[in-house]
Amino acid sequence: VFAKVPVVFAVHPSVTGVAGLTTDQALALFAGKIKNWSEIGGPDLPIARVCRETPETSRELLNAAIPGFAAEGCRGQAVAYTTPDAVTLTAEHPGAIGYFSLSAMAGTALVPLAFDGARPIPEQQPGQAAYPLTIPLALVSKAPLAPAVARFLQFLAAPQAQALLLRQGCFPTPQPRAP
């Protein structure tokens, strides 16, 4: 594993006053029980939910991490069939919320929300929990490693690669090593 990609709940910039969601709020929101942002401290604005159907990595992660999330399906929600579609739908509709990788929303005005008090940033403050919703990125290769594979693994450990991963919304893991 050379990096982790955070999966975030992200909102249209019109949603102000909501910095994060709890597990219960996320479940209630996507179940349609919370219908207006004002119910959780946001503006008086209807919530427009953008959903992804399974099989889809972000959805599968949320189904596993949030008990009951899978049971809700996408009833009453806008369904995006690709990650770029989910980002676009969320970015173009005031009051919208969607879920996708942090890297997918790079370059947009979307606002990623904290989840259960943890912000989707690689380095937390002392005593703060690590962001819980991540997808590991890994490489698998047969031994012996081809020279190009070994060079790539060395590159992944370099400060330049670690900085590049951060700029792309990934959390680099401590220095991967070639065997």
PDB file of C-alpha atoms in Angstrom:
ATOM      1  CA  VAL A   1       0.000   0.000   0.000  1.00  0.00           C
ATOM      2  CA  PHE A   2       1.610   3.240  -1.094  1.00  0.00           C
ATOM      3  CA  ALA A   3      -1.302   5.624  -0.420  1.00  0.00           C
ATOM      4  CA  LYS A   4      -4.837   5.886   0.856  1.00  0.00           C
ATOM      5  CA  VAL A   5      -7.560   7.791  -0.951  1.00  0.00           C
ATOM      6  CA  PRO A   6     -10.139   9.405   1.312  1.00  0.00           C
ATOM      7  CA  VAL A   7     -13.794   9.019   0.327  1.00  0.00           C
ATOM      8  CA  VAL A   8     -15.640  12.154   1.365  1.00  0.00           C
ATOM      9  CA  PHE A   9     -19.119  13.501   1.649  1.00  0.00           C
ATOM     10  CA  ALA A  10     -18.836  16.778  -0.252  1.00  0.00           C
ATOM     11  CA  VAL A  11     -21.327  19.602  -0.587  1.00  0.00           C
ATOM     12  CA  HIS A  12     -22.103  22.389  -3.002  1.00  0.00           C
ATOM     13  CA  PRO A  13     -20.587  25.685  -1.755  1.00  0.00           C
ATOM     14  CA  SER A  14     -24.125  26.989  -1.063  1.00  0.00           C
ATOM     15  CA  VAL A  15     -24.201  24.666   1.964  1.00  0.00           C
ATOM     16  CA  THR A  16     -22.686  26.777   4.711  1.00  0.00           C
ATOM     17  CA  GLY A  17     -22.618  26.160   8.449  1.00  0.00           C
ATOM     18  CA  VAL A  18     -22.153  22.386   8.137  1.00  0.00           C
ATOM     19  CA  ALA A  19     -18.535  21.372   8.671  1.00  0.00           C
ATOM     20  CA  GLY A  20     -19.116  17.653   9.070  1.00  0.00           C
ATOM     21  CA  LEU A  21     -21.495  14.759   9.467  1.00  0.00           C
ATOM     22  CA  THR A  22     -21.784  12.037  12.062  1.00  0.00           C
ATOM     23  CA  THR A  23     -22.493   8.454  11.064  1.00  0.00           C
ATOM     24  CA  ASP A  24     -26.127   8.893  12.159  1.00  0.00           C
ATOM     25  CA  GLN A  25     -26.522  12.159  10.220  1.00  0.00           C
ATOM     26  CA  ALA A  26     -25.067  10.644   7.039  1.00  0.00           C
ATOM     27  CA  LEU A  27     -27.436   7.695   7.290  1.00  0.00           C
ATOM     28  CA  ALA A  28     -30.479   9.894   8.018  1.00  0.00           C
ATOM     29  CA  LEU A  29     -29.558  12.335   5.271  1.00  0.00           C
ATOM     30  CA  PHE A  30     -29.182   9.676   2.573  1.00  0.00           C
ATOM     31  CA  ALA A  31     -32.304   7.879   3.843  1.00  0.00           C
ATOM     32  CA  GLY A  32     -34.238  11.099   3.226  1.00  0.00           C
ATOM     33  CA  LYS A  33     -35.060  11.632   6.914  1.00  0.00           C
ATOM     34  CA  ILE A  34     -33.119  14.915   6.956  1.00  0.00           C
ATOM     35  CA  LYS A  35     -34.566  16.969   4.107  1.00  0.00           C
ATOM     36  CA  ASN A  36     -33.256  20.492   4.697  1.00  0.00           C
ATOM     37  CA  TRP A  37     -29.773  21.685   5.628  1.00  0.00           C
ATOM     38  CA  SER A  38     -31.269  23.852   8.392  1.00  0.00           C
ATOM     39  CA  GLU A  39     -32.039  20.636  10.328  1.00  0.00           C
ATOM     40  CA  ILE A  40     -28.307  20.143  10.961  1.00  0.00           C
ATOM     41  CA  GLY A  41     -27.106  23.738  11.234  1.00  0.00           C
ATOM     42  CA  GLY A  42     -26.953  24.744   7.595  1.00  0.00           C
ATOM     43  CA  PRO A  43     -28.942  27.179   5.492  1.00  0.00           C
ATOM     44  CA  ASP A  44     -32.668  26.867   4.811  1.00  0.00           C
ATOM     45  CA  LEU A  45     -32.037  24.910   1.627  1.00  0.00           C
ATOM     46  CA  PRO A  46     -33.449  21.575   0.449  1.00  0.00           C
ATOM     47  CA  ILE A  47     -30.936  18.729   0.343  1.00  0.00           C
ATOM     48  CA  ALA A  48     -30.265  17.290  -3.106  1.00  0.00           C
ATOM     49  CA  ARG A  49     -28.666  13.847  -2.664  1.00  0.00           C
ATOM     50  CA  VAL A  50     -26.379  12.407  -5.330  1.00  0.00           C
ATOM     51  CA  CYS A  51     -26.062   8.634  -5.095  1.00  0.00           C
ATOM     52  CA  ARG A  52     -23.872   5.966  -6.667  1.00  0.00           C
ATOM     53  CA  GLU A  53     -25.179   2.433  -7.157  1.00  0.00           C
ATOM     54  CA  THR A  54     -23.087  -0.625  -6.393  1.00  0.00           C
ATOM     55  CA  PRO A  55     -20.737  -1.953  -7.554  1.00  0.00           C
ATOM     56  CA  GLU A  56     -18.809   1.277  -7.044  1.00  0.00           C
ATOM     57  CA  THR A  57     -15.825   1.593  -4.729  1.00  0.00           C
ATOM     58  CA  SER A  58     -16.953   4.650  -2.740  1.00  0.00           C
ATOM     59  CA  ARG A  59     -20.423   3.217  -2.267  1.00  0.00           C
ATOM     60  CA  GLU A  60     -19.054  -0.178  -1.225  1.00  0.00           C
ATOM     61  CA  LEU A  61     -16.819   1.516   1.366  1.00  0.00           C
ATOM     62  CA  LEU A  62     -19.745   3.514   2.790  1.00  0.00           C
ATOM     63  CA  ASN A  63     -21.953   0.411   2.832  1.00  0.00           C
ATOM     64  CA  ALA A  64     -19.309  -1.363   4.938  1.00  0.00           C
ATOM     65  CA  ALA A  65     -18.501   1.603   7.211  1.00  0.00           C
ATOM     66  CA  ILE A  66     -22.007   2.877   7.944  1.00  0.00           C
ATOM     67  CA  PRO A  67     -24.424   0.260   9.281  1.00  0.00           C
ATOM     68  CA  GLY A  68     -27.700   0.530   7.364  1.00  0.00           C
ATOM     69  CA  PHE A  69     -26.303   2.625   4.490  1.00  0.00           C
ATOM     70  CA  ALA A  70     -26.582  -0.264   2.018  1.00  0.00           C
ATOM     71  CA  ALA A  71     -30.245  -0.840   2.878  1.00  0.00           C
ATOM     72  CA  GLU A  72     -31.222   2.644   1.755  1.00  0.00           C
ATOM     73  CA  GLY A  73     -30.116   2.198  -1.850  1.00  0.00           C
ATOM     74  CA  CYS A  74     -30.651   5.256  -4.048  1.00  0.00           C
ATOM     75  CA  ARG A  75     -34.387   5.754  -3.640  1.00  0.00           C
ATOM     76  CA  GLY A  76     -35.402   9.375  -4.179  1.00  0.00           C
ATOM     77  CA  GLN A  77     -31.888  10.442  -5.135  1.00  0.00           C
ATOM     78  CA  ALA A  78     -30.147  11.592  -8.290  1.00  0.00           C
ATOM     79  CA  VAL A  79     -28.110   8.617  -9.485  1.00  0.00           C
ATOM     80  CA  ALA A  80     -24.681   9.225 -11.004  1.00  0.00           C
ATOM     81  CA  TYR A  81     -23.230   6.378 -13.038  1.00  0.00           C
ATOM     82  CA  THR A  82     -19.634   7.621 -12.998  1.00  0.00           C
ATOM     83  CA  THR A  83     -17.519   9.503 -10.496  1.00  0.00           C
ATOM     84  CA  PRO A  84     -17.152  12.542 -12.802  1.00  0.00           C
ATOM     85  CA  ASP A  85     -20.958  12.601 -13.135  1.00  0.00           C
ATOM     86  CA  ALA A  86     -21.341  12.516  -9.333  1.00  0.00           C
ATOM     87  CA  VAL A  87     -18.898  15.411  -8.959  1.00  0.00           C
ATOM     88  CA  THR A  88     -20.626  17.429 -11.695  1.00  0.00           C
ATOM     89  CA  LEU A  89     -24.130  16.844 -10.318  1.00  0.00           C
ATOM     90  CA  THR A  90     -23.004  17.881  -6.849  1.00  0.00           C
ATOM     91  CA  ALA A  91     -21.109  20.929  -8.129  1.00  0.00           C
ATOM     92  CA  GLU A  92     -23.961  22.198 -10.311  1.00  0.00           C
ATOM     93  CA  HIS A  93     -26.879  21.970  -7.880  1.00  0.00           C
ATOM     94  CA  PRO A  94     -27.224  24.262  -4.843  1.00  0.00           C
ATOM     95  CA  GLY A  95     -27.892  22.204  -1.719  1.00  0.00           C
ATOM     96  CA  ALA A  96     -26.356  19.068  -3.219  1.00  0.00           C
ATOM     97  CA  ILE A  97     -24.306  16.459  -1.389  1.00  0.00           C
ATOM     98  CA  GLY A  98     -22.447  13.563  -2.961  1.00  0.00           C
ATOM     99  CA  TYR A  99     -19.731  11.080  -2.053  1.00  0.00           C
ATOM    100  CA  PHE A 100     -16.576  10.285  -3.972  1.00  0.00           C
ATOM    101  CA  SER A 101     -12.827  10.334  -3.537  1.00  0.00           C
ATOM    102  CA  LEU A 102     -11.237  13.565  -2.408  1.00  0.00           C
ATOM    103  CA  SER A 103      -8.992  13.407  -5.468  1.00  0.00           C
ATOM    104  CA  ALA A 104     -12.029  13.332  -7.793  1.00  0.00           C
ATOM    105  CA  MET A 105     -13.217  16.739  -6.586  1.00  0.00           C
ATOM    106  CA  ALA A 106      -9.844  18.458  -7.005  1.00  0.00           C
ATOM    107  CA  GLY A 107     -10.198  21.752  -8.836  1.00  0.00           C
ATOM    108  CA  THR A 108     -13.874  22.227  -7.942  1.00  0.00           C
ATOM    109  CA  ALA A 109     -15.544  24.551  -5.434  1.00  0.00           C
ATOM    110  CA  LEU A 110     -17.046  21.568  -3.592  1.00  0.00           C
ATOM    111  CA  VAL A 111     -16.515  21.454   0.171  1.00  0.00           C
ATOM    112  CA  PRO A 112     -15.429  18.152   1.761  1.00  0.00           C
ATOM    113  CA  LEU A 113     -17.040  17.471   5.131  1.00  0.00           C
ATOM    114  CA  ALA A 114     -15.473  15.972   8.230  1.00  0.00           C
ATOM    115  CA  PHE A 115     -16.850  12.563   9.175  1.00  0.00           C
ATOM    116  CA  ASP A 116     -17.422  11.644  12.820  1.00  0.00           C
ATOM    117  CA  GLY A 117     -15.175  14.559  13.803  1.00  0.00           C
ATOM    118  CA  ALA A 118     -12.231  13.579  11.579  1.00  0.00           C
ATOM    119  CA  ARG A 119     -11.293  15.867   8.717  1.00  0.00           C
ATOM    120  CA  PRO A 120     -10.148  14.342   5.402  1.00  0.00           C
ATOM    121  CA  ILE A 121      -6.555  15.485   5.784  1.00  0.00           C
ATOM    122  CA  PRO A 122      -3.467  13.283   5.982  1.00  0.00           C
ATOM    123  CA  GLU A 123      -2.061  14.590   9.262  1.00  0.00           C
ATOM    124  CA  GLN A 124      -4.456  14.982  12.172  1.00  0.00           C
ATOM    125  CA  GLN A 125      -3.853  17.069  15.269  1.00  0.00           C
ATOM    126  CA  PRO A 126      -2.620  15.193  18.358  1.00  0.00           C
ATOM    127  CA  GLY A 127      -5.516  13.311  19.923  1.00  0.00           C
ATOM    128  CA  GLN A 128      -7.694  13.586  16.812  1.00  0.00           C
ATOM    129  CA  ALA A 129      -8.851  10.414  15.101  1.00  0.00           C
ATOM    130  CA  ALA A 130      -7.525   9.566  11.646  1.00  0.00           C
ATOM    131  CA  TYR A 131      -9.994   9.963   8.805  1.00  0.00           C
ATOM    132  CA  PRO A 132     -11.852   6.611   8.699  1.00  0.00           C
ATOM    133  CA  LEU A 133     -13.138   6.419   5.107  1.00  0.00           C
ATOM    134  CA  THR A 134     -10.189   5.521   2.890  1.00  0.00           C
ATOM    135  CA  ILE A 135      -9.450   3.205  -0.002  1.00  0.00           C
ATOM    136  CA  PRO A 136      -5.930   1.727  -0.121  1.00  0.00           C
ATOM    137  CA  LEU A 137      -3.824   2.045  -3.265  1.00  0.00           C
ATOM    138  CA  ALA A 138      -1.378  -0.817  -3.724  1.00  0.00           C
ATOM    139  CA  LEU A 139       0.835  -2.441  -6.299  1.00  0.00           C
ATOM    140  CA  VAL A 140       1.257  -6.170  -6.795  1.00  0.00           C
ATOM    141  CA  SER A 141       4.070  -7.677  -8.800  1.00  0.00           C
ATOM    142  CA  LYS A 142       5.689 -11.052  -9.280  1.00  0.00           C
ATOM    143  CA  ALA A 143       9.199 -11.607  -7.967  1.00  0.00           C
ATOM    144  CA  PRO A 144      11.774 -10.900  -9.123  1.00  0.00           C
ATOM    145  CA  LEU A 145      10.866  -7.266  -9.749  1.00  0.00           C
ATOM    146  CA  ALA A 146      11.515  -5.919 -13.201  1.00  0.00           C
ATOM    147  CA  PRO A 147      13.941  -2.993 -13.150  1.00  0.00           C
ATOM    148  CA  ALA A 148      11.186  -0.556 -14.177  1.00  0.00           C
ATOM    149  CA  VAL A 149       8.985  -1.738 -11.289  1.00  0.00           C
ATOM    150  CA  ALA A 150      11.847  -1.351  -8.811  1.00  0.00           C
ATOM    151  CA  ARG A 151      12.518   2.196 -10.092  1.00  0.00           C
ATOM    152  CA  PHE A 152       8.829   3.063  -9.777  1.00  0.00           C
ATOM    153  CA  LEU A 153       8.736   1.800  -6.178  1.00  0.00           C
ATOM    154  CA  GLN A 154      11.815   3.904  -5.422  1.00  0.00           C
ATOM    155  CA  PHE A 155      10.068   6.898  -6.985  1.00  0.00           C
ATOM    156  CA  LEU A 156       6.975   6.342  -4.785  1.00  0.00           C
ATOM    157  CA  ALA A 157       9.205   6.655  -1.719  1.00  0.00           C
ATOM    158  CA  ALA A 158      10.749   9.935  -2.920  1.00  0.00           C
ATOM    159  CA  PRO A 159       9.613  13.246  -1.417  1.00  0.00           C
ATOM    160  CA  GLN A 160       8.512  14.453  -4.881  1.00  0.00           C
ATOM    161  CA  ALA A 161       6.124  11.517  -5.284  1.00  0.00           C
ATOM    162  CA  GLN A 162       4.792  11.924  -1.752  1.00  0.00           C
ATOM    163  CA  ALA A 163       4.113  15.630  -2.461  1.00  0.00           C
ATOM    164  CA  LEU A 164       2.425  14.742  -5.765  1.00  0.00           C
ATOM    165  CA  LEU A 165       0.149  12.236  -4.040  1.00  0.00           C
ATOM    166  CA  LEU A 166      -0.814  14.871  -1.452  1.00  0.00           C
ATOM    167  CA  ARG A 167      -1.599  17.453  -4.157  1.00  0.00           C
ATOM    168  CA  GLN A 168      -3.882  14.891  -5.801  1.00  0.00           C
ATOM    169  CA  GLY A 169      -5.879  14.332  -2.602  1.00  0.00           C
ATOM    170  CA  CYS A 170      -4.216  11.073  -1.510  1.00  0.00           C
ATOM    171  CA  PHE A 171      -2.638  10.227   1.834  1.00  0.00           C
ATOM    172  CA  PRO A 172       0.827   8.777   1.160  1.00  0.00           C
ATOM    173  CA  THR A 173       1.763   5.899   3.436  1.00  0.00           C
ATOM    174  CA  PRO A 174       5.176   5.743   5.043  1.00  0.00           C
ATOM    175  CA  GLN A 175       7.898   5.065   2.530  1.00  0.00           C
ATOM    176  CA  PRO A 176       7.031   1.983   0.435  1.00  0.00           C
ATOM    177  CA  ARG A 177      10.046  -0.228  -0.131  1.00  0.00           C
ATOM    178  CA  ALA A 178      11.053  -2.515  -2.917  1.00  0.00           C
ATOM    179  CA  PRO A 179      11.938  -6.013  -1.635  1.00  0.00           C
TER     180      PRO A 179
END
